[in-house]
Structure formats: structure tokens, C-alpha cells
PDB file of C-alpha atoms in Angstrom:
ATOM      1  CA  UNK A   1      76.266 -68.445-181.042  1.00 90.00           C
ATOM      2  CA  UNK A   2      79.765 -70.041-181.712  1.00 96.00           C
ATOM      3  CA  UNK A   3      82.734 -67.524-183.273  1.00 96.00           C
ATOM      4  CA  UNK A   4      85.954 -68.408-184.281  1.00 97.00           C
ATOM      5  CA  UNK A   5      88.553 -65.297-183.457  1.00 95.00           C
ATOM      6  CA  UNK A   6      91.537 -65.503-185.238  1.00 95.00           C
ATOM      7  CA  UNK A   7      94.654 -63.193-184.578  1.00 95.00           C
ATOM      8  CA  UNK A   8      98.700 -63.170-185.132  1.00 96.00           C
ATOM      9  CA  UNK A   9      98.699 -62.640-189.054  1.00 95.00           C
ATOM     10  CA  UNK A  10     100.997 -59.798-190.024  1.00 97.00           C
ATOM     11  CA  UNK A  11     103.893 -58.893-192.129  1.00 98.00           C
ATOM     12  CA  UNK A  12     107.445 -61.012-191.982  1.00 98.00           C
ATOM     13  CA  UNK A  13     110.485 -61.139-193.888  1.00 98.00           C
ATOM     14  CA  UNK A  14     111.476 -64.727-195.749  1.00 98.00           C
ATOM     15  CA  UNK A  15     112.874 -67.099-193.080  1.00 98.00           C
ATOM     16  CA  UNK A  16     110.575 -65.604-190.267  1.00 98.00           C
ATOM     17  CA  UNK A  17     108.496 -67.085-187.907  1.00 98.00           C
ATOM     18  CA  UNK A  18     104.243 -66.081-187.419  1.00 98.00           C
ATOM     19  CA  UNK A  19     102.457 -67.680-184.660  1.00 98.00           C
ATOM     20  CA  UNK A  20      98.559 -67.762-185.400  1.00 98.00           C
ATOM     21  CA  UNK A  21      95.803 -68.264-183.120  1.00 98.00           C
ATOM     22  CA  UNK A  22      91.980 -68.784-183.306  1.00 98.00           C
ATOM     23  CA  UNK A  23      90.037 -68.632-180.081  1.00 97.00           C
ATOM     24  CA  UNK A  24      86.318 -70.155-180.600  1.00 97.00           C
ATOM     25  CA  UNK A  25      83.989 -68.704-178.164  1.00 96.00           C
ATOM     26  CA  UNK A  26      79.957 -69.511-177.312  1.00 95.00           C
ATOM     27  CA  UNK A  27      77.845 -72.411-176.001  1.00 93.00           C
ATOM     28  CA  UNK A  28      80.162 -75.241-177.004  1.00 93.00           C
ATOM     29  CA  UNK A  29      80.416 -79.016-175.885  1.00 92.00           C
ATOM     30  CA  UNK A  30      82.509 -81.031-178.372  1.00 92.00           C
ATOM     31  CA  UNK A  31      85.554 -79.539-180.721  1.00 93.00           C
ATOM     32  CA  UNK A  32      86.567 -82.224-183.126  1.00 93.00           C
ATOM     33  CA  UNK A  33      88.716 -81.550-185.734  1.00 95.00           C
ATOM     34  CA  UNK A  34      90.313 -77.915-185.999  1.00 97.00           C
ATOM     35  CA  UNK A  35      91.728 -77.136-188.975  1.00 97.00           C
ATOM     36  CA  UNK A  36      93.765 -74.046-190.580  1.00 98.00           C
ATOM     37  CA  UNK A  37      93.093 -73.172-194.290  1.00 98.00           C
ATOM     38  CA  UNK A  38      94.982 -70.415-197.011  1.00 98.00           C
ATOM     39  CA  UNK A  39      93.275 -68.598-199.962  1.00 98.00           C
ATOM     40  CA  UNK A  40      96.129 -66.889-201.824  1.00 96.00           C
ATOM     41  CA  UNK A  41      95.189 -64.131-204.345  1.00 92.00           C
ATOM     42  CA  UNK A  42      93.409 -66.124-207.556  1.00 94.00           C
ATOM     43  CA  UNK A  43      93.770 -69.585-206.218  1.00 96.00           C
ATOM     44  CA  UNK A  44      91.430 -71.882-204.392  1.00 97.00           C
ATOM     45  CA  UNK A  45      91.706 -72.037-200.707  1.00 97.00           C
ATOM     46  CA  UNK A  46      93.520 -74.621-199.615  1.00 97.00           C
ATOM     47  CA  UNK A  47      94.123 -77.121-196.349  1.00 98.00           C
ATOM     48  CA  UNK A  48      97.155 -76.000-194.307  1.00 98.00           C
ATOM     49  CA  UNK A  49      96.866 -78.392-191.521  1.00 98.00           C
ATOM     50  CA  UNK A  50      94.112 -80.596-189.223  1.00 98.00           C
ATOM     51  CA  UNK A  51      94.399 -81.780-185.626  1.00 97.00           C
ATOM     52  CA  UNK A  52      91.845 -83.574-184.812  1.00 94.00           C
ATOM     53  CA  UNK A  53      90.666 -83.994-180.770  1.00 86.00           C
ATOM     54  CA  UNK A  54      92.659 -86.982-180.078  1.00 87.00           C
ATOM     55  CA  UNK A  55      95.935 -84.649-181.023  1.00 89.00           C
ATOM     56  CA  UNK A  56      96.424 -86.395-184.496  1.00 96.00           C
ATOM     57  CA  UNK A  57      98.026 -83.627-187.052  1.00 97.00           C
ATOM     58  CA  UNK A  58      98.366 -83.759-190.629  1.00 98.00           C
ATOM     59  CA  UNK A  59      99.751 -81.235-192.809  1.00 98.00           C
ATOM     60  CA  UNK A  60     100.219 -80.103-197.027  1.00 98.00           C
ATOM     61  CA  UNK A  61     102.966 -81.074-198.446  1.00 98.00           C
ATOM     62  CA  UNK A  62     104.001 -77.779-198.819  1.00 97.00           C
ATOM     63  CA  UNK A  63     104.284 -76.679-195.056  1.00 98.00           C
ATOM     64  CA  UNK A  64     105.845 -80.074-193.837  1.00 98.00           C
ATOM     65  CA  UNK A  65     108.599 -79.413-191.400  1.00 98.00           C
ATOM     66  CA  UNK A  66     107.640 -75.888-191.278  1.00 98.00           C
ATOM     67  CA  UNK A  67     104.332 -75.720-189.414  1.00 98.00           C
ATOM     68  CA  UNK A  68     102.836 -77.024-186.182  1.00 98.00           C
ATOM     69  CA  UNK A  69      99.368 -77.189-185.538  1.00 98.00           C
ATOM     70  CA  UNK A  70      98.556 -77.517-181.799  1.00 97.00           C
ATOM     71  CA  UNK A  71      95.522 -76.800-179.946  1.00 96.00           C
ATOM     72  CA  UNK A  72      94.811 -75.817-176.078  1.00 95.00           C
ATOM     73  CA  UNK A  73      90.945 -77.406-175.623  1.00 93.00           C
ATOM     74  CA  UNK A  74      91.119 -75.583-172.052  1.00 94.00           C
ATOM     75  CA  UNK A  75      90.547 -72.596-174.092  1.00 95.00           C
ATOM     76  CA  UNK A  76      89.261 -73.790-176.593  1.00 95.00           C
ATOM     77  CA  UNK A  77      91.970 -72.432-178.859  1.00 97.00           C
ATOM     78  CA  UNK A  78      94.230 -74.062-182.049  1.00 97.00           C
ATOM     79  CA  UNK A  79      97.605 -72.480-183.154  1.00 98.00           C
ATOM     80  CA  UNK A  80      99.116 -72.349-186.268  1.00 98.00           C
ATOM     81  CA  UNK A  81     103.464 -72.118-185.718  1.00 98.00           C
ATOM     82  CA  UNK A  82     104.600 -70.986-188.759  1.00 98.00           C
ATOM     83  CA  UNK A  83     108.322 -71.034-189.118  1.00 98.00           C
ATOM     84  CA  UNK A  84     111.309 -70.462-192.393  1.00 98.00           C
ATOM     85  CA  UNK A  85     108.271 -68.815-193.908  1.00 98.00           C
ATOM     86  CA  UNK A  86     108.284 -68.246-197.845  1.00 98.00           C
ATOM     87  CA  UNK A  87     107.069 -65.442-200.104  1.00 97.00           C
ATOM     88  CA  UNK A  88     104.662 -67.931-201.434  1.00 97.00           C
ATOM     89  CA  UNK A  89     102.941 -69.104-197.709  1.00 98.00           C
ATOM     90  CA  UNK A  90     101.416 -65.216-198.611  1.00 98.00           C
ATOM     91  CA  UNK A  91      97.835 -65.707-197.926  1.00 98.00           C
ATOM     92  CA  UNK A  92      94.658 -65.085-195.903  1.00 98.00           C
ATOM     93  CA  UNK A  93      94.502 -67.549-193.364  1.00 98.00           C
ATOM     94  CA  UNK A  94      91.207 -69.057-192.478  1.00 98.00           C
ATOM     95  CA  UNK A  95      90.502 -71.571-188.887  1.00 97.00           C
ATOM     96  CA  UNK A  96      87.703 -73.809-189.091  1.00 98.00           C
ATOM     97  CA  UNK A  97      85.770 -75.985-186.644  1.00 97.00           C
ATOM     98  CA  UNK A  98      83.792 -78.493-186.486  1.00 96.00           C
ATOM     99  CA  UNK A  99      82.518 -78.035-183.122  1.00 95.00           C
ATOM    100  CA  UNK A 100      78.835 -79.968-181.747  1.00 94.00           C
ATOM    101  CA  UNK A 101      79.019 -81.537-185.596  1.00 94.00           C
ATOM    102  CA  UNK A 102      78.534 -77.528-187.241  1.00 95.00           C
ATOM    103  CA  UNK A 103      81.066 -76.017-188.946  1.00 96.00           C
ATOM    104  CA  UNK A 104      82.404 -72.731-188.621  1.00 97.00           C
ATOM    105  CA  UNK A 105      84.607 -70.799-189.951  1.00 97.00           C
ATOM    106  CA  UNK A 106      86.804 -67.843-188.881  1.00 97.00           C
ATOM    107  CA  UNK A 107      86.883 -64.464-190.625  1.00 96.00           C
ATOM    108  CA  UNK A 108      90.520 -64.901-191.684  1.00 96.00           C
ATOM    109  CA  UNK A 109      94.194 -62.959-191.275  1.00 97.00           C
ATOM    110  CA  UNK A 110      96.262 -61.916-193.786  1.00 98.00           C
ATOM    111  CA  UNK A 111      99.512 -63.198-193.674  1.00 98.00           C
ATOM    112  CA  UNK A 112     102.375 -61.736-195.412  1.00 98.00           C
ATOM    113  CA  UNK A 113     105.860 -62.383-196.351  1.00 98.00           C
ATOM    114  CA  UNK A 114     107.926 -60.585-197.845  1.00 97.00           C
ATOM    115  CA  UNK A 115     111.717 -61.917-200.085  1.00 94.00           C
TER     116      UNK A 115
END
């Protein structure tokens, strides 16, 4: 059974830096894309960022400049650098997979920041 672990959400100040990190574990063969998603409180959840397996990124509009998605496929982890963070990147952060041609989905952590 695949999982998707993520970790490194917590509390920052505006201006900060949060590195996130979702490990997916299980009987796996192929990761394409790996992605990063945000839910903020009453909106829709939203794309952050993609890399897909050849190590193409693309990113929102809104985190251009700020945020670098990278993966590790040794370990079969992506990363989510999140730097001059804003009150309004405030969200639960989601990885997702699509890994053997499934997707999955990671239970998601709360990232806060704070003016």
C-alpha cells in the first residue's frame, strides 16, 4: 500500500523560510509528477507547484520566486522550499502523487505564518 508522509509545516513569522517534505513509502515502480497543493480556510484547494520526473517545475503565480519544488527519487521524496513567506501562504499543505498511474494524496500540514 503506497503513503505519502508529509512533515516540516509549522508556525513562522512574515519573511521566514519553511522547508516541507513528503516521503512516499510502499511497493512503488514509477513516480511521475509530484505535486504540492494549499487549502486555506473557506477557499478551494489550490496547485502550489508540480515537478514532474524529468525535473520540469512549474509554479502559481502567487509563489513565483518564492518557492522551489525539488524532489530526491532515491528516496522517493519531493520538497517544498518555502521562502519570504506571507500571512496569506497560511494553509494546509497537501503532496500528491501520481505514482504506477494512481494517485495519492498526503494527509496534509498546516502551515502558518504569522505578520
Amino acid at each position: 500500500q503506497v503513503q505519502l508522509v508529509e512533515s516540516g509545516g509549522g508556525l513562522v513569522q512574515a519573511g521566514g523560510s519553511l522547508r516541507l517534505s513528503c516521503a512516499a513509502s510502499g511497493t512503488i515502480y514509477v513516480i511521475n509528477a509530484m505535486d504540492w497543493y494549499r487549502q486555506a480556510p473557506g477557499k478551494q484547494r489550490e496547485l502550489v507547484a508540480v515537478i514532474i520526473s524529468g525535473g520540469s517545475t512549474n509554479y502559481a503565480d502567487s509563489v513565483k520566486g518564492r518557492f522551489t519544488i525539488s524532489r530526491d527519487n532515491a528516496k522517493n521524496t519531493v520538497y517544498l522550499q518555502m521562502n519570504s513567506l506571507k500571512p496569506e501562504d497560511t494553509a494546509v499543505y497537501y503532496c500528491a502523487a501520481d505514482i504506477d498511474g494512481y494517485d495519492y494524496w498526503g494527509q496534509g500540514t498546516q502551515v502558518t505564518v504569522s505578520s
